[in-house]
XYZ file of C-alpha atoms in Angstrom:
364
model
C -16.038 -8.047 20.330
C -14.000 -10.487 18.239
C -12.687 -9.790 14.754
C -10.812 -11.763 12.124
C -8.522 -10.025 9.649
C -8.265 -12.211 6.545
C -5.165 -11.789 4.356
C -3.444 -13.650 1.554
C -0.020 -13.646 3.227
C 2.177 -11.504 5.467
C 5.059 -10.739 3.148
C 6.892 -7.513 3.867
C 4.877 -4.926 1.962
C 2.923 -1.757 2.600
C -0.525 -3.380 2.525
C 0.540 -6.154 4.884
C 2.103 -3.672 7.268
C -1.172 -1.747 7.371
C -3.043 -4.913 8.388
C -0.620 -5.631 11.215
C -0.577 -2.035 12.425
C -4.358 -2.212 12.775
C -4.295 -5.670 14.365
C -1.739 -4.601 16.961
C -3.354 -1.241 17.785
C -7.159 -1.498 17.752
C -8.355 -1.897 21.334
C -12.122 -2.386 21.082
C -11.948 -5.884 19.591
C -9.832 -9.018 19.966
C -8.233 -9.547 16.556
C -6.983 -12.783 15.015
C -5.196 -12.540 11.671
C -5.816 -15.512 9.378
C -3.289 -15.742 6.568
C -4.048 -18.044 3.647
C -0.326 -18.781 3.167
C 2.308 -19.378 5.832
C 4.586 -16.602 4.566
C 4.945 -14.614 7.792
C 7.959 -12.416 7.084
C 6.589 -9.484 9.062
C 6.217 -11.462 12.280
C 9.992 -11.577 12.639
C 9.781 -7.946 13.708
C 7.590 -5.774 15.908
C 4.326 -7.630 15.303
C 5.076 -10.778 17.284
C 2.214 -9.955 19.629
C -0.388 -10.357 16.854
C -2.143 -13.728 16.845
C -1.800 -15.285 13.388
C -3.191 -18.527 11.964
C -1.982 -19.871 8.609
C -4.193 -22.122 6.500
C -1.707 -23.788 4.137
C 1.979 -23.849 3.281
C 3.044 -21.504 0.513
C 4.392 -24.487 -1.457
C 0.885 -26.013 -1.498
C -0.791 -22.910 -2.948
C -2.312 -23.237 -6.422
C -4.761 -20.535 -7.506
C -7.680 -21.186 -7.872
C -7.387 -24.903 -7.101
C -6.588 -24.284 -3.414
C -9.846 -22.427 -2.866
C -12.156 -25.245 -1.813
C -9.814 -27.140 0.514
C -8.571 -23.896 2.081
C -12.114 -22.579 2.550
C -12.932 -25.657 4.649
C -9.944 -24.928 6.887
C -11.019 -21.303 7.112
C -14.538 -22.296 8.152
C -13.112 -24.543 10.879
C -11.110 -21.663 12.371
C -13.959 -19.177 12.034
C -16.284 -21.544 13.898
C -13.684 -21.838 16.644
C -13.225 -18.055 16.951
C -16.880 -17.107 16.325
C -16.017 -13.562 15.195
C -18.467 -10.666 15.167
C -16.940 -9.585 11.864
C -14.408 -10.646 9.250
C -12.339 -7.918 7.605
C -11.027 -8.975 4.177
C -7.821 -7.426 2.837
C -7.272 -8.889 -0.646
C -9.204 -10.098 -3.672
C -8.186 -13.756 -3.413
C -9.325 -14.077 0.206
C -12.554 -12.293 -0.707
C -13.330 -15.381 -2.787
C -12.014 -17.628 -0.005
C -14.426 -16.035 2.464
C -17.349 -16.690 0.142
C -16.536 -20.390 -0.237
C -16.174 -20.816 3.538
C -19.947 -20.212 3.855
C -19.498 -18.873 7.371
C -22.205 -16.426 8.438
C -21.048 -13.194 10.074
C -20.582 -9.531 9.193
C -18.044 -9.014 6.355
C -16.072 -5.902 5.479
C -13.954 -5.756 2.329
C -11.013 -3.331 2.528
C -10.102 -2.250 -1.014
C -6.643 -0.708 -0.883
C -5.896 -0.566 -4.611
C -7.459 -0.556 -8.054
C -6.012 -4.013 -8.750
C -8.642 -5.442 -6.383
C -11.274 -4.334 -8.865
C -10.176 -7.064 -11.306
C -6.842 -6.498 -13.012
C -7.746 -8.898 -15.833
C -8.781 -7.815 -19.343
C -11.274 -8.799 -22.010
C -13.956 -11.361 -21.256
C -12.190 -12.403 -18.019
C -12.762 -8.926 -16.575
C -16.480 -9.227 -17.282
C -16.690 -12.718 -15.774
C -14.633 -11.764 -12.696
C -16.723 -8.665 -12.144
C -19.970 -10.654 -12.244
C -18.507 -13.152 -9.759
C -17.280 -10.350 -7.491
C -20.699 -8.673 -7.559
C -22.404 -11.956 -6.693
C -19.991 -12.742 -3.841
C -20.305 -9.229 -2.394
C -24.082 -9.521 -2.252
C -24.069 -13.048 -0.846
C -21.672 -12.000 1.902
C -23.638 -8.769 2.484
C -20.269 -7.084 2.476
C -19.557 -3.473 3.408
C -16.577 -1.781 1.763
C -13.793 0.391 3.141
C -11.523 2.381 0.802
C -8.757 4.869 1.636
C -9.712 7.527 -0.951
C -12.760 9.133 -2.554
C -11.589 8.098 -6.041
C -11.251 4.454 -5.063
C -14.624 4.612 -3.314
C -16.301 5.866 -6.496
C -14.619 3.176 -8.604
C -15.677 0.500 -6.088
C -19.259 1.758 -6.176
C -19.306 1.496 -9.976
C -17.528 -1.855 -10.077
C -19.779 -3.594 -7.555
C -22.854 -1.528 -8.434
C -23.622 -0.788 -4.779
C -25.165 2.145 -2.944
C -23.032 4.763 -1.187
C -24.230 3.676 2.259
C -22.265 0.432 1.783
C -19.000 2.350 1.508
C -16.787 3.990 4.115
C -13.686 6.099 3.388
C -10.881 5.670 5.929
C -7.510 7.088 4.834
C -4.508 4.876 5.526
C -1.975 6.073 8.069
C 1.694 5.718 8.921
C 3.923 6.235 11.946
C 4.518 9.868 12.817
C 8.267 9.543 13.375
C 10.600 12.337 14.448
C 10.718 15.754 12.836
C 13.332 16.338 10.156
C 15.232 19.561 9.615
C 13.975 21.053 6.364
C 17.278 22.310 4.929
C 19.281 20.279 2.447
C 21.292 17.696 4.347
C 24.631 18.699 2.849
C 25.692 20.533 -0.284
C 28.189 17.937 -1.512
C 25.611 15.177 -2.043
C 21.924 15.368 -2.999
C 20.054 12.174 -2.076
C 16.829 11.170 -3.790
C 15.035 8.126 -2.382
C 12.513 5.647 -3.804
C 10.731 3.062 -1.644
C 8.598 0.136 -2.786
C 8.451 -3.252 -4.458
C 10.825 -3.384 -7.418
C 8.523 -3.761 -10.421
C 7.687 -2.158 -13.765
C 4.469 -0.914 -12.158
C 6.445 1.013 -9.518
C 8.739 2.539 -12.150
C 12.230 2.257 -10.678
C 13.582 1.538 -14.196
C 12.257 4.931 -15.326
C 14.179 6.636 -12.527
C 17.495 5.526 -14.038
C 16.804 7.535 -17.204
C 15.877 10.557 -15.079
C 19.121 10.381 -13.088
C 21.096 10.037 -16.305
C 19.475 13.227 -17.635
C 20.380 15.141 -14.459
C 24.032 14.069 -14.202
C 25.427 16.848 -16.385
C 23.758 19.494 -14.181
C 23.991 17.695 -10.829
C 27.003 15.350 -10.835
C 26.702 14.842 -7.063
C 23.151 13.433 -7.277
C 22.456 10.052 -5.643
C 19.433 7.793 -6.036
C 18.766 5.302 -3.231
C 16.263 2.586 -4.195
C 14.833 0.698 -1.216
C 12.972 -2.570 -1.790
C 13.030 -6.029 -3.317
C 11.171 -7.371 -6.324
C 11.051 -9.084 -9.681
C 13.126 -6.533 -11.633
C 16.056 -6.254 -9.215
C 18.418 -8.108 -11.560
C 17.255 -6.046 -14.522
C 17.822 -2.832 -12.591
C 21.340 -3.915 -11.627
C 22.126 -4.602 -15.300
C 20.707 -1.235 -16.377
C 22.777 0.562 -13.748
C 25.904 -1.063 -15.215
C 24.880 -0.353 -18.822
C 24.184 3.308 -18.089
C 27.371 3.600 -15.979
C 25.414 4.822 -12.964
C 27.248 2.741 -10.348
C 28.433 5.893 -8.544
C 24.990 7.504 -8.546
C 22.386 4.751 -8.039
C 22.345 2.274 -5.159
C 19.996 -0.707 -4.771
C 19.615 -0.959 -1.002
C 17.259 -3.957 -0.926
C 14.661 -4.386 1.769
C 15.635 -2.368 4.824
C 14.243 -2.332 8.346
C 15.685 1.176 8.734
C 13.884 2.579 5.676
C 12.339 5.351 7.753
C 15.776 6.459 8.952
C 17.140 6.354 5.403
C 14.360 8.651 4.239
C 15.173 11.032 7.090
C 18.654 11.301 5.581
C 17.267 12.106 2.116
C 16.442 15.371 0.394
C 13.695 14.459 -2.114
C 11.297 11.527 -2.492
C 10.646 10.172 -5.994
C 7.581 8.050 -6.784
C 6.937 6.773 -10.320
C 4.072 4.280 -9.974
C 1.521 3.710 -12.707
C -1.283 3.816 -10.116
C -1.863 3.514 -6.373
C -4.770 2.956 -4.042
C -3.200 4.866 -1.166
C 0.586 5.295 -1.487
C 1.952 4.391 1.951
C 5.534 4.980 0.807
C 4.667 8.542 -0.203
C 2.919 9.136 3.117
C 5.954 7.844 5.026
C 8.170 10.199 3.019
C 5.832 13.059 3.927
C 6.118 12.136 7.608
C 9.868 12.507 7.110
C 9.195 16.027 5.740
C 10.357 15.155 2.239
C 9.040 17.022 -0.793
C 7.543 14.544 -3.284
C 7.981 14.411 -7.047
C 5.713 11.874 -8.723
C 3.524 11.030 -11.682
C 0.012 12.470 -11.499
C -1.853 9.173 -11.091
C -4.699 7.823 -8.981
C -3.908 7.601 -5.297
C -0.822 9.805 -5.449
C -2.821 12.902 -6.357
C -4.874 12.317 -3.195
C -1.874 13.010 -0.949
C 0.430 15.313 -2.946
C -0.558 18.946 -3.411
C 1.569 21.913 -2.344
C 4.150 19.537 -0.886
C 5.610 18.487 -4.222
C 5.205 18.269 -7.975
C 2.978 15.974 -10.047
C 3.818 15.349 -13.719
C 1.996 13.512 -16.481
C 2.685 9.769 -16.450
C 5.784 8.930 -18.498
C 6.961 12.537 -18.818
C 10.501 12.044 -17.560
C 11.607 15.434 -18.906
C 9.175 17.159 -16.548
C 10.220 14.951 -13.633
C 13.896 15.791 -14.257
C 13.062 19.501 -14.549
C 11.157 19.516 -11.249
C 13.942 17.656 -9.435
C 16.447 20.243 -10.669
C 14.104 23.064 -9.640
C 13.920 21.733 -6.078
C 17.662 21.194 -5.889
C 18.279 24.745 -7.157
C 15.680 26.501 -5.008
C 16.278 25.756 -1.355
C 13.457 28.047 -0.172
C 10.922 26.230 -2.342
C 12.204 22.889 -1.166
C 11.984 23.956 2.470
C 8.392 25.163 2.022
C 7.345 21.906 0.377
C 9.167 19.953 3.066
C 7.203 21.739 5.791
C 3.919 21.216 3.919
C 4.633 17.479 3.570
C 5.004 17.042 7.296
C 1.968 19.224 8.018
C -0.338 17.327 5.619
C 0.852 13.932 6.852
C 0.340 14.808 10.516
C -3.110 16.237 9.884
C -4.510 13.541 7.608
C -2.374 10.385 7.522
C -1.153 9.437 10.977
C -1.405 5.842 12.148
C -3.237 6.999 15.263
C -5.994 8.623 13.232
C -6.347 5.553 10.977
C -6.605 3.209 13.985
C -9.143 5.497 15.656
C -11.294 5.556 12.508
C -11.212 1.760 12.042
C -11.937 1.251 15.733
C -14.933 3.575 15.574
C -16.232 1.944 12.393
C -16.103 -1.583 13.836
C -17.892 -0.433 16.983
C -20.634 1.217 14.900
C -21.123 -2.030 12.991
C -21.736 -3.953 16.202
C -24.105 -1.302 17.538
C -26.091 -1.292 14.292
C -26.581 -5.071 14.582
C -27.842 -4.888 18.167
């Protein structure tokens, strides 16, 4: 069996890492990753063994004007590979696949609600109609990581349940972490993700400021790069948090840094399947987050969920965990237990592998 994984680019992000984990681990099919853009940041690391083809240079990319010329290049490569299926991992390449007019089995992996048209007003209506048309023309099946996202996809595309498959995302298991606070003299809270208003790192600064009078030894480590990095640095200076908040940038040792933390903080507006939260759970970290889509699918008795924007509640729950070591230890153990049971990389790979094999068998 031959498969093509179609992506927009391979920048260092959670969704891109998921694609490469699957491409490097699934054994039942020979996988070629086709990236629309030549941004291949991830291939500098452990995924060098994955075969990747880029269609155009990033500097040449103009949405949507690059669609037609790029779709011709895609069709050329698909003809050369002759895949049994094409697995699509982003909205833009979903359109690209349609314009390639290559006939095979298509699967659209919807990892977040933004893939169900993030536009507003009349554009949302137009985009939805186009998406519905393209899905039907491609005879596309859909994979989502959660029940909630599956239901939203069913409504958005107006498709029957038998077109949808739920496969939870997974992360590396990692080594077990001791569940007691690392050391009394310094409490470390960690955030991991793209620096953006959507991910909420700017909100975390207000939370830390509220906690300083009660917990002067609190530290916030923010791992990641993104559009608001400069703004965050300015806010840290304005709020005089230089001794308490550190912008660590993008780190290859993020997993190790989380192992050295005490609490994981996640303040996103929404998620499809929060890989960063799942990685924190693998590190046996209790999670404090906003009660939003995606996050509520993985956080239960292993942390606290608060109404979106309620920073008073977030601050209160952080202080509760810091003050109650027994509670923190229990939540820590539950995090690791839930992650191992439901969100391991091995289980995700096994489920994708099985699904792709079933597709081939159903066509024979």
